[in-house]
Tab-separated table of C-alpha atoms and ligand atoms in Angstrom:
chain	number	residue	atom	x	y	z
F	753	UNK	CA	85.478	81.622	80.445
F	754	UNK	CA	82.546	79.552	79.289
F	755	UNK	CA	82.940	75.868	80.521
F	756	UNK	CA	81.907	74.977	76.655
F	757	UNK	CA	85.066	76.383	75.653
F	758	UNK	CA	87.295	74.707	78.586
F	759	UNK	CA	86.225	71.202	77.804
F	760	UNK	CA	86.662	72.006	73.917
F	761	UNK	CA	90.408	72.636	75.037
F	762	UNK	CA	90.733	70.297	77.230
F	763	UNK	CA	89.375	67.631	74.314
F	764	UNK	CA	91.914	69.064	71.989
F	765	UNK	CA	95.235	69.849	73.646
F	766	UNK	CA	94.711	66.750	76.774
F	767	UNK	CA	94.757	67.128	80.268
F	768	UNK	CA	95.657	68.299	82.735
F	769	UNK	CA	96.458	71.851	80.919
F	770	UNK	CA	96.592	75.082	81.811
F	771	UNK	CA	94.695	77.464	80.353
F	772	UNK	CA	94.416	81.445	80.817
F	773	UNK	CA	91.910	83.775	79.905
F	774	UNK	CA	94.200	87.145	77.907
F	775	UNK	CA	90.635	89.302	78.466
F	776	UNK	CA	90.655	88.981	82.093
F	777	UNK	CA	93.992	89.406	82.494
F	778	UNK	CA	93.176	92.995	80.061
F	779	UNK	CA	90.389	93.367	82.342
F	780	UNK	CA	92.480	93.714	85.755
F	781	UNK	CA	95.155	95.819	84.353
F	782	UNK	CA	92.675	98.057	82.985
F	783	UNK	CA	91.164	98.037	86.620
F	784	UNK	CA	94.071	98.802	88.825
F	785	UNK	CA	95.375	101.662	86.296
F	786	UNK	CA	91.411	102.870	86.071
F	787	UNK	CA	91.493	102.958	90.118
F	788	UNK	CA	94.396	105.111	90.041
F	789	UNK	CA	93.422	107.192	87.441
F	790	UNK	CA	94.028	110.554	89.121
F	791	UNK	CA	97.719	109.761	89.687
F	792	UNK	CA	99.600	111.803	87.248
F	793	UNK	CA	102.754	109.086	86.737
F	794	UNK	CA	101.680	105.653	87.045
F	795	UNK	CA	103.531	102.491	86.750
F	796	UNK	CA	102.278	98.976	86.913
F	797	UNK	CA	104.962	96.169	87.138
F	798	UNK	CA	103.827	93.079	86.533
F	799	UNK	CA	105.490	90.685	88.941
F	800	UNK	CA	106.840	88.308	86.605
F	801	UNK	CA	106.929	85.217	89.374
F	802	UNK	CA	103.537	84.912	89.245
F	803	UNK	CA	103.702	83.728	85.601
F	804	UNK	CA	106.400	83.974	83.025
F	805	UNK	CA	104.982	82.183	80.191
F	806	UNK	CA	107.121	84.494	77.552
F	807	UNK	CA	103.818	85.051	75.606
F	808	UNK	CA	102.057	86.222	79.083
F	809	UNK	CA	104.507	88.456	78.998
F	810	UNK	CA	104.499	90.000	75.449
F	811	UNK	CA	100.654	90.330	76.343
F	812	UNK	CA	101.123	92.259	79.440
F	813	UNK	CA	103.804	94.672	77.696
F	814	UNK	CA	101.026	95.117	75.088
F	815	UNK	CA	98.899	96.454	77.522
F	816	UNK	CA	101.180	98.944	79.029
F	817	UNK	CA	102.414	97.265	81.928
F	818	UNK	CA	106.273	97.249	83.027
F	819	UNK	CA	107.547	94.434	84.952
F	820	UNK	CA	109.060	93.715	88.321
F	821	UNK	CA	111.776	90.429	88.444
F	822	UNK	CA	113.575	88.531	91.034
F	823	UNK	CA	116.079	86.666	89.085
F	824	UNK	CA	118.137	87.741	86.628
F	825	UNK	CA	117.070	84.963	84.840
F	826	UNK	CA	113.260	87.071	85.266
F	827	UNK	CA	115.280	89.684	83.641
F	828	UNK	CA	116.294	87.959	80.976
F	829	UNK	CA	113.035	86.668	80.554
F	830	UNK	CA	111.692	90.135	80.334
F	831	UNK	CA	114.110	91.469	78.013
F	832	UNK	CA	113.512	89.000	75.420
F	833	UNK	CA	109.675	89.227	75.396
F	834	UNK	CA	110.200	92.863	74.758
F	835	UNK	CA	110.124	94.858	78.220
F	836	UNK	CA	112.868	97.846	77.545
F	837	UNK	CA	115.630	97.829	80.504
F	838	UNK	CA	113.819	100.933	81.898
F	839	UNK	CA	110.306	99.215	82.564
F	840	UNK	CA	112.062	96.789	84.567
F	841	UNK	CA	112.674	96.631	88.042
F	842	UNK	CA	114.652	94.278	90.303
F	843	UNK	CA	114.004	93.309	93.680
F	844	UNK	CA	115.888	90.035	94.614
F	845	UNK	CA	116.148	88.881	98.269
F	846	UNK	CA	119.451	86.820	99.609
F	847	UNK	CA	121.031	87.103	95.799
F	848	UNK	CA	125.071	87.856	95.628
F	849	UNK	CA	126.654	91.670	94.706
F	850	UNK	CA	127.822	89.838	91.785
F	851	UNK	CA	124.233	88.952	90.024
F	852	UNK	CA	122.858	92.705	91.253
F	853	UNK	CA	125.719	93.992	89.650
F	854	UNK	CA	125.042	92.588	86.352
F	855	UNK	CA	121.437	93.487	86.291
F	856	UNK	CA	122.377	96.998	86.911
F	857	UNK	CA	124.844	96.642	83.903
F	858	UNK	CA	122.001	96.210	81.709
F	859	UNK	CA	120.206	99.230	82.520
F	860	UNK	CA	117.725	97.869	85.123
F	861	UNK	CA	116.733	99.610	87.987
F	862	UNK	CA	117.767	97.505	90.817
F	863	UNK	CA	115.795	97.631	94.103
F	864	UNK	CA	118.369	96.492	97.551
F	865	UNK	CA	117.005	94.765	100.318
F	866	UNK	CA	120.067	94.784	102.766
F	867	UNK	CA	122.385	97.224	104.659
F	868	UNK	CA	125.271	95.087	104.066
F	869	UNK	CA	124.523	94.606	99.961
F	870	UNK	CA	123.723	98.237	99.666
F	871	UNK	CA	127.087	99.423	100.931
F	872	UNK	CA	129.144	96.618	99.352
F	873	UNK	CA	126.766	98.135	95.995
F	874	UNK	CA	127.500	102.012	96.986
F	875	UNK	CA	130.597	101.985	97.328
F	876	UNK	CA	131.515	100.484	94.375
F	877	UNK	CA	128.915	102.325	92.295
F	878	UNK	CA	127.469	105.455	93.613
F	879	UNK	CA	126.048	106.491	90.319
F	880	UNK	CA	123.732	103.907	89.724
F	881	UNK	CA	120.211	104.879	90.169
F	882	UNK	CA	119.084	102.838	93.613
F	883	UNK	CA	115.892	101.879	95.215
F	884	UNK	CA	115.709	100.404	98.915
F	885	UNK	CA	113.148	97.909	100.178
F	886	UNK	CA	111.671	99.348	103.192
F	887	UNK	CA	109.741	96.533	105.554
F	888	UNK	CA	107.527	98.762	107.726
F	889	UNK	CA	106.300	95.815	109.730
F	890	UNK	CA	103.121	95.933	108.924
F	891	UNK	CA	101.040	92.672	108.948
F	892	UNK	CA	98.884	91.894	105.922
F	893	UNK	CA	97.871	88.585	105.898
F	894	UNK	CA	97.157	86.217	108.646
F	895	UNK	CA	99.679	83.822	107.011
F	896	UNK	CA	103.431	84.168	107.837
F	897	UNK	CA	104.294	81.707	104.682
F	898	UNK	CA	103.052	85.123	102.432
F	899	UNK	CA	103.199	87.580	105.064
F	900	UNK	CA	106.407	89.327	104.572
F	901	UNK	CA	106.536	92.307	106.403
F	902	UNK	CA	106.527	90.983	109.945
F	903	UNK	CA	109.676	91.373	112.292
F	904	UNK	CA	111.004	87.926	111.837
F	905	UNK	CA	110.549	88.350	108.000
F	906	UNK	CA	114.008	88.074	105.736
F	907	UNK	CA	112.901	91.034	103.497
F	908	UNK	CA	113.598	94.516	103.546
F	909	UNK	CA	115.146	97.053	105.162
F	910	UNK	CA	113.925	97.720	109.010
F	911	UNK	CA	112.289	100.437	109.424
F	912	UNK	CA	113.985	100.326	112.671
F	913	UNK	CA	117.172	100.688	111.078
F	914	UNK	CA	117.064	104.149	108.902
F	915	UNK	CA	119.717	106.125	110.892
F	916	UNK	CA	122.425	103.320	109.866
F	917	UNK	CA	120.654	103.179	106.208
F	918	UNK	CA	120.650	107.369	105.743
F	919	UNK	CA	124.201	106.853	107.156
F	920	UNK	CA	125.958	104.191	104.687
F	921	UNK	CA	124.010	106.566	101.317
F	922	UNK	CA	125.958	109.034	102.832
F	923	UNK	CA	129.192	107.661	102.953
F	924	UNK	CA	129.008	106.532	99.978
F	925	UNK	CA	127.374	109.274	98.025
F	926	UNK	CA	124.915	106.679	96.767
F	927	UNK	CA	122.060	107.768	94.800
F	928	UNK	CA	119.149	106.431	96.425
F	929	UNK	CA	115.810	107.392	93.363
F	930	UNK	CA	113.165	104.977	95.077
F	931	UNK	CA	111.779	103.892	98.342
F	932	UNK	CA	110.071	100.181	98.189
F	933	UNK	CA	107.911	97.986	100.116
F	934	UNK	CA	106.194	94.917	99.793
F	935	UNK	CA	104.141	93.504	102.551
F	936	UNK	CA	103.443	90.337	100.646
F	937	UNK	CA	100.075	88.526	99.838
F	938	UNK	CA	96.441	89.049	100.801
F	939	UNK	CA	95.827	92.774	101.925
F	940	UNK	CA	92.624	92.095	103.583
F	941	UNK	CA	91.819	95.401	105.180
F	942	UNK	CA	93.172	98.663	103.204
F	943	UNK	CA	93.777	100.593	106.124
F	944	UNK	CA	96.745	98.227	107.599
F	945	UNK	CA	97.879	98.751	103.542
F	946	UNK	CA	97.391	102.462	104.167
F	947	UNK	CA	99.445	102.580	107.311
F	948	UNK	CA	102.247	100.920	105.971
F	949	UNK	CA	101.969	103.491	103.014
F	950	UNK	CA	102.278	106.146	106.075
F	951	UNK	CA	105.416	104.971	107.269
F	952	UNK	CA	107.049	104.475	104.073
F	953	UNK	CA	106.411	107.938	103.224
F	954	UNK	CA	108.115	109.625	106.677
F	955	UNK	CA	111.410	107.025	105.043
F	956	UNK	CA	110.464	109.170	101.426
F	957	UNK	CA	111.217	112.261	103.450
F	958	UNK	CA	114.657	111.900	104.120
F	959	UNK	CA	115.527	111.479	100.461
F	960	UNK	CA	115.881	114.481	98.370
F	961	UNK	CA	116.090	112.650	94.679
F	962	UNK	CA	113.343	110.561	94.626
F	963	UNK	CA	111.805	109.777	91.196
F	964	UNK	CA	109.393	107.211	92.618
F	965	UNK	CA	107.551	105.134	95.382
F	966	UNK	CA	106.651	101.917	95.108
F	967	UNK	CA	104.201	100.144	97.520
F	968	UNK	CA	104.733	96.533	95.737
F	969	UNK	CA	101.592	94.462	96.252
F	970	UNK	CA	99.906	92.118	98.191
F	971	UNK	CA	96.694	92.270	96.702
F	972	UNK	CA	93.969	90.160	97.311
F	973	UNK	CA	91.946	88.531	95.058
F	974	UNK	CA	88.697	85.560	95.674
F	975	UNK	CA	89.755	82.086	95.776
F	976	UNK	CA	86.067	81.179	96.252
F	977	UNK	CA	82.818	82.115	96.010
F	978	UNK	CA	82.045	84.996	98.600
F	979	UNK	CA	85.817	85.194	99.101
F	980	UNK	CA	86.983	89.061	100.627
F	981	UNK	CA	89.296	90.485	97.987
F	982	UNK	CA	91.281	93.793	98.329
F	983	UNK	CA	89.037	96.654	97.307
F	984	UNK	CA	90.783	98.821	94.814
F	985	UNK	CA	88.668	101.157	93.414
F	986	UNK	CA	88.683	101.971	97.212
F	987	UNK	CA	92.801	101.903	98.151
F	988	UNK	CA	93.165	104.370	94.614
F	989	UNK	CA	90.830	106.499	95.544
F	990	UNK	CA	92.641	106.822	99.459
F	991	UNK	CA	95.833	106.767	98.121
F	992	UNK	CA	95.588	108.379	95.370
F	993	UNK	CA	94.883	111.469	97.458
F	994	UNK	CA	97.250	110.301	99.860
F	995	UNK	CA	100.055	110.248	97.076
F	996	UNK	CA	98.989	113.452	95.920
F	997	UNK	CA	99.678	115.779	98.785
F	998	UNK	CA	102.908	113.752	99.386
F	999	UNK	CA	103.997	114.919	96.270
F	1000	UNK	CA	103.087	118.338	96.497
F	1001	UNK	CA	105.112	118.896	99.687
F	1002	UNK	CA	108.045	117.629	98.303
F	1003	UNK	CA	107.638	119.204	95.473
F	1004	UNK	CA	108.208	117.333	92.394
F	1005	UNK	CA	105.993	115.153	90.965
F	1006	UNK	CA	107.201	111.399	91.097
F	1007	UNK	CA	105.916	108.217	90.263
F	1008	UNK	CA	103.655	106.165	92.090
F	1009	UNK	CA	104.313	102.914	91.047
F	1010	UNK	CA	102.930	99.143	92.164
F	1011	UNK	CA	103.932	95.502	91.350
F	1012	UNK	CA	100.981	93.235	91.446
F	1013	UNK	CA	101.266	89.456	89.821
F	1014	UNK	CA	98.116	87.725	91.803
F	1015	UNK	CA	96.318	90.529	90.983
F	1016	UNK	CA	96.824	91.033	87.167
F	1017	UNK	CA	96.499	86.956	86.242
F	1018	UNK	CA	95.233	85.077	89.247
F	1019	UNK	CA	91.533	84.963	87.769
F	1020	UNK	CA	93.038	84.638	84.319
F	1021	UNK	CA	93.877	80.795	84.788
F	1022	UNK	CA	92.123	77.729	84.873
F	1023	UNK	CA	93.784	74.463	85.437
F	1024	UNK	CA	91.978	71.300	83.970
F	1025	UNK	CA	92.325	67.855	85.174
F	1026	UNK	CA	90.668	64.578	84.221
F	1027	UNK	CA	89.022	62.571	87.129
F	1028	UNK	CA	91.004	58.725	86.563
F	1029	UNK	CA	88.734	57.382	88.841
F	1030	UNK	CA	86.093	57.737	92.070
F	1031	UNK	CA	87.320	55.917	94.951
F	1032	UNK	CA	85.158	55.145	98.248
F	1033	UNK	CA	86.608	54.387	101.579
F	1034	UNK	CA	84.873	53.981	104.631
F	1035	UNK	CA	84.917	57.452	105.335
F	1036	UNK	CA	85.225	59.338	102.416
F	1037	UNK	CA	84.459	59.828	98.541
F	1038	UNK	CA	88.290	60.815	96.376
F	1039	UNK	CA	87.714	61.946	93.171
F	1040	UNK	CA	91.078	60.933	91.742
F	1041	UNK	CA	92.395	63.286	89.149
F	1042	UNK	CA	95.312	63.111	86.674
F	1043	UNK	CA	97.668	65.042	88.618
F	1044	UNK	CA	98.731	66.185	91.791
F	1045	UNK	CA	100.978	68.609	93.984
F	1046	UNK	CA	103.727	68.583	91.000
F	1047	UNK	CA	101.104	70.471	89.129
F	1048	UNK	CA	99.644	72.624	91.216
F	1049	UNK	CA	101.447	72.900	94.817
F	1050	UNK	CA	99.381	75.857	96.561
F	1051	UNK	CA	96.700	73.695	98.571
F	1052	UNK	CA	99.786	71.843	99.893
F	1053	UNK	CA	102.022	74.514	100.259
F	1054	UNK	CA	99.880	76.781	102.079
F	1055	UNK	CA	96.625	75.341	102.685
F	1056	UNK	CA	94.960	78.017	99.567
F	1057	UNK	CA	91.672	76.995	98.451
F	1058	UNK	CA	91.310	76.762	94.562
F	1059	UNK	CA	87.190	76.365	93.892
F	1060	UNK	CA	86.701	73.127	91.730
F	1061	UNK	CA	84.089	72.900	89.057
F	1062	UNK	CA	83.004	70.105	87.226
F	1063	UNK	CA	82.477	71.275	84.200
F	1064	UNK	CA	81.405	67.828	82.399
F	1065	UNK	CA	78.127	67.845	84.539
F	1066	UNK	CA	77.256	71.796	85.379
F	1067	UNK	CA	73.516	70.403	86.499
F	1068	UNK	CA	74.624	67.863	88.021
F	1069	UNK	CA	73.661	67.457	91.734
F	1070	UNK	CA	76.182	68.552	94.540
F	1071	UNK	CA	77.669	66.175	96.418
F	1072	UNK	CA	80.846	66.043	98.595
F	1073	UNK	CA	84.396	64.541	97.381
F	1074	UNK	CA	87.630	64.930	97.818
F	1075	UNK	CA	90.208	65.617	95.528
F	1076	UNK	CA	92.913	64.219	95.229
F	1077	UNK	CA	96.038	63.470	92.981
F	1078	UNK	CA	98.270	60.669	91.604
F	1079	UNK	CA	101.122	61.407	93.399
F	1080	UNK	CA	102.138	58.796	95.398
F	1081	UNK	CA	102.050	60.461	98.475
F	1082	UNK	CA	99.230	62.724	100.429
F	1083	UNK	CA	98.570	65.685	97.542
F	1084	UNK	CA	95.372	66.712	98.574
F	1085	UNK	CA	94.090	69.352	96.440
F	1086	UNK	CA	90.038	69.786	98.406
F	1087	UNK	CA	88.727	68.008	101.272
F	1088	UNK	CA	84.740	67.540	101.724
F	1089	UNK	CA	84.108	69.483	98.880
F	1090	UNK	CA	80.480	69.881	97.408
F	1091	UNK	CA	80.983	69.896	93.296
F	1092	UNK	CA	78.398	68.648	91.065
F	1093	UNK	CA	78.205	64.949	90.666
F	1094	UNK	CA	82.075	63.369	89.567
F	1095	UNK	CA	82.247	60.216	87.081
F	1096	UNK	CA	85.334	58.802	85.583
F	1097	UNK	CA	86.390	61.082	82.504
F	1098	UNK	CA	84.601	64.074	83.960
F	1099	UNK	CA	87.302	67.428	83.542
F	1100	UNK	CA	87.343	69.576	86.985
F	1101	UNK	CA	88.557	72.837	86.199
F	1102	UNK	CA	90.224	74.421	89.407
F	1103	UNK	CA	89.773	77.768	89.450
F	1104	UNK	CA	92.555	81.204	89.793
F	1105	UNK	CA	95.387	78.912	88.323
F	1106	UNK	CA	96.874	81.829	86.768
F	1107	UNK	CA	99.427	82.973	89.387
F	1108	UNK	CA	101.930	81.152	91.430
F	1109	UNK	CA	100.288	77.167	89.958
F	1110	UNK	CA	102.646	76.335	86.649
F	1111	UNK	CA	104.862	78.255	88.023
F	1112	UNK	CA	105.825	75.605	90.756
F	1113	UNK	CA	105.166	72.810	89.117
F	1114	UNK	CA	107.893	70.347	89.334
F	1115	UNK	CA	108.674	66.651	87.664
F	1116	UNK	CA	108.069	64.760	90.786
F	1117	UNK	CA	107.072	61.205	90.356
F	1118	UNK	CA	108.859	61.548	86.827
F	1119	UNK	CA	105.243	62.965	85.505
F	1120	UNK	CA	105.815	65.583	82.310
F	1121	UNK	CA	104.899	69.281	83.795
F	1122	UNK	CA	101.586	70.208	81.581
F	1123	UNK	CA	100.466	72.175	78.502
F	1124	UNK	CA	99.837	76.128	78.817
F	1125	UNK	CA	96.973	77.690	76.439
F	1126	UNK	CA	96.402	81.361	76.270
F	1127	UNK	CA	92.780	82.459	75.035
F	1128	UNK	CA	93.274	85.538	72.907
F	1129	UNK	CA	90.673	86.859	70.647
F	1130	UNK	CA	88.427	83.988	70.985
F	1131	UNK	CA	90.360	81.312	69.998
F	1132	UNK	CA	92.861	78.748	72.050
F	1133	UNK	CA	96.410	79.495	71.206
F	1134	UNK	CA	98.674	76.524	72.787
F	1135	UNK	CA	101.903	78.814	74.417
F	1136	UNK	CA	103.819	76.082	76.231
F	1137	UNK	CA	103.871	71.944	74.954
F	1138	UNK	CA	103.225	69.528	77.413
F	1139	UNK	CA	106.984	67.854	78.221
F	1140	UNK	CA	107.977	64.720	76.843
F	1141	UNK	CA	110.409	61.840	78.359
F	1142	UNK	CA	113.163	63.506	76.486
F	1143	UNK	CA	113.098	66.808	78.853
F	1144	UNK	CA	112.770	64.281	81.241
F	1145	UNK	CA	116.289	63.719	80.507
F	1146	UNK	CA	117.608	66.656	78.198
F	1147	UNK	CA	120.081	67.557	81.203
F	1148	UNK	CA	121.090	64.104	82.566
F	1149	UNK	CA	124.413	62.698	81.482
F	1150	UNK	CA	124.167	58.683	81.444
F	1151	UNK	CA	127.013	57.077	82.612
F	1152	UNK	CA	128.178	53.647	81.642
F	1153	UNK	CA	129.012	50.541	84.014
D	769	LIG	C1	105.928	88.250	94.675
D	769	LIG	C2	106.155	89.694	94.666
D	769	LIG	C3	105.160	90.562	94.210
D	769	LIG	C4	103.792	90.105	93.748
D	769	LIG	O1	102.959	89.727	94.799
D	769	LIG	P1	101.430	89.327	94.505
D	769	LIG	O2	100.892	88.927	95.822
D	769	LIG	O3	101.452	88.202	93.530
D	769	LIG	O4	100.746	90.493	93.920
D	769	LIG	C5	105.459	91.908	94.190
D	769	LIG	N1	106.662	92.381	94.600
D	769	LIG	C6	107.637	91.572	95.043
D	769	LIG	C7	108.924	92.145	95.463
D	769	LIG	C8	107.418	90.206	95.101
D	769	LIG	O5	108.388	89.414	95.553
């Protein structure tokens, strides 16, 4: 997005806000379906974590996309912005019989993660339609926090463990229609992605009814300038043919389907902060913006690097800060960072705020979680309001002494 057009919203709907770009968001769809383009049955579920702004996800239904969910408060989510029951999937971790039980009631294909929860699930309901979470061990990233494929990891099915899982579908007759896996975040090198596609089709094999395959996500995208990202055009051209031959020996055509969220609105967002003030110790420069780790959690959380701009002074000359927040403890959001020359009132726009940044934002320190804008059609469209003391306390119950 032109920086013109961030400070204009910044100006008119305050700061910090978050603001996402609808044509990039277009623009990545349109590039993951182009790179599997040869793939007869394709199916794109946006994973609604990432961002669930309901309007996000009216626009991503718009485009074509169907969406993957968590919670079956995702679900709910999804259903009301429009998804049909059939476009969503449902691939909770740790969640009880009782919750996958009512997803499943309202028509959702639900997607089981555990031996124990898929027999409890089977043999109370061999009808429904079942997919089952693979974890091929297969590393992705370096980082175990997003890395969830490992051997210590709490997701999926073992790969280890598919004579007890062919056993248990058939004692209870189940009817197993998917195989799944999800490796987790930042796929730096497609061939590890392409092994991992390997062993999940040898699991396809042993299941007769399959209507599709889905190899989740895990996508990377640049955080910075000269950052590696996952190169798709490349994966759908190797899987695609990949995919293809699979399905010709078993001999049906199913669906290859995928469930990016980084991917699809990462890019998208832009989160906009105002610097309060510049602070000089004896070591180090803080540009001091108006928020902190309740907004935006991800440099904390796990170290990710969001590239800062300031916008107020593009030609100004780089020097080195570091940014940091109001919270009133360490909520560093860039150390030693070279960004064009801060003064008070300058806006620093942090960039890929799209996925996984409102989304955790919390109401630590009592601070009001921000504003959301989505830029459609060239114009600023404000989707969420910035909170006011009375969500502070919409849920509190004030007793009396
Ligand atoms: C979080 C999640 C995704 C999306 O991962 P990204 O790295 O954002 O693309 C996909 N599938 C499942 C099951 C997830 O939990």
């Amino acid at each position: 997005m032109e920086q013109s057009t961030l400070i204009k919203i910044a100006k008119e709907y305050g700061s910090p806000v978050y603001v996402y770009d609808a044509h990039k968001i277009e623009d990545q769809y349109k590039r993951l379906t182009q790179a599997f383009s040869k793939v007869k049955n394709l199916k794109i579920h946006y994973a609604a974590k990432a961002l669930t702004n309901i309007s996000v996800l009216k626009f991503v239904s718009k485009l074509g996309a169907a969406l993957d969910t968590v919670s079956i408060q995702e679900v709910q989510l999804g259903l009301k912005a429009g998804f049909a029951a059939e476009r969503i999937i449902y691939t909770p971790n740790g969640v009880s019989l009782k919750e996958i039980e009512a997803v499943a009631a309202l028509g959702v294909q639900i997607n089981i993660d555990s031996l124990d929860l898929l027999e409890q699930f089977g043999s109370k309901h061999p009808k429904t339609p079942v997919c089952i979470r693979i974890n091929p061990h297969v590393m992705a990233g370096g980082n175990t926090n997003i890395s969830v494929g490992h051997i210590d990891s709490k997701f999926g099915i073992s790969i280890h463990q598919i004579p007890l899982l062919l056993r248990i579908v058939e004692n209870t007759r189940m009817n197993i229609n998917g195989i799944h896996m999800h490796t987790g975040s930042d796929i730096l090198d497609i061939d590890v992605f392409l092994y991992a596609s390997e062993i999940l089709f040898e699991v396809a094999k042993k299941f007769k009814k399959l209507s599709f395959i889905d190899f989740g996500s895990g996508f990377k995208v640049p955080y910075k300038p000269n950052d590696v990202e996952t190169n798709i055009e490349e994966l759908g051209e190797k899987l695609t043919d990949r995919f293809n031959t699979f399905c010709k020996n078993y001999g049906k055509e199913i669906t290859l389907a995928f469930e990016p969220g980084k991917f699809i609105v990462s890019q998208s967002g832009y989160f906009l902060t105002k610097v309060n003030a510049i602070k000089q110790t004896t070591s180090t420069v803080f540009a001091q913006v108006d928020s902190g780790f309740n907004h935006l959690i991800r440099p904390m959380l796990y170290g990710a690097q969001h590239h800062i701009e300031n916008i107020s002074n593009p030609e100004g000359k780089a020097r080195f800060y570091s940014v940091v927040g109001y919270i009133c403890e360490t909520d560093t959001f860039a150390n030693n960072r070279r960004i064009n020359e801060i003064t008070e009132g300058d806006i620093l726009a942090f960039h890929n705020a799209g996925a996984y940044c409102f989304m955790m934002s919390s109401n630590y320190n009592s601070r009001y979680r921000p504003a959301e804008v989505l830029w459609y059609n060239e114009q600023a469209h404000l989707i969420r309001k910035r909170e006011t003391l009375e969500d502070l306390i919409a849920n509190q119950i004030e007793m009396e002494f």
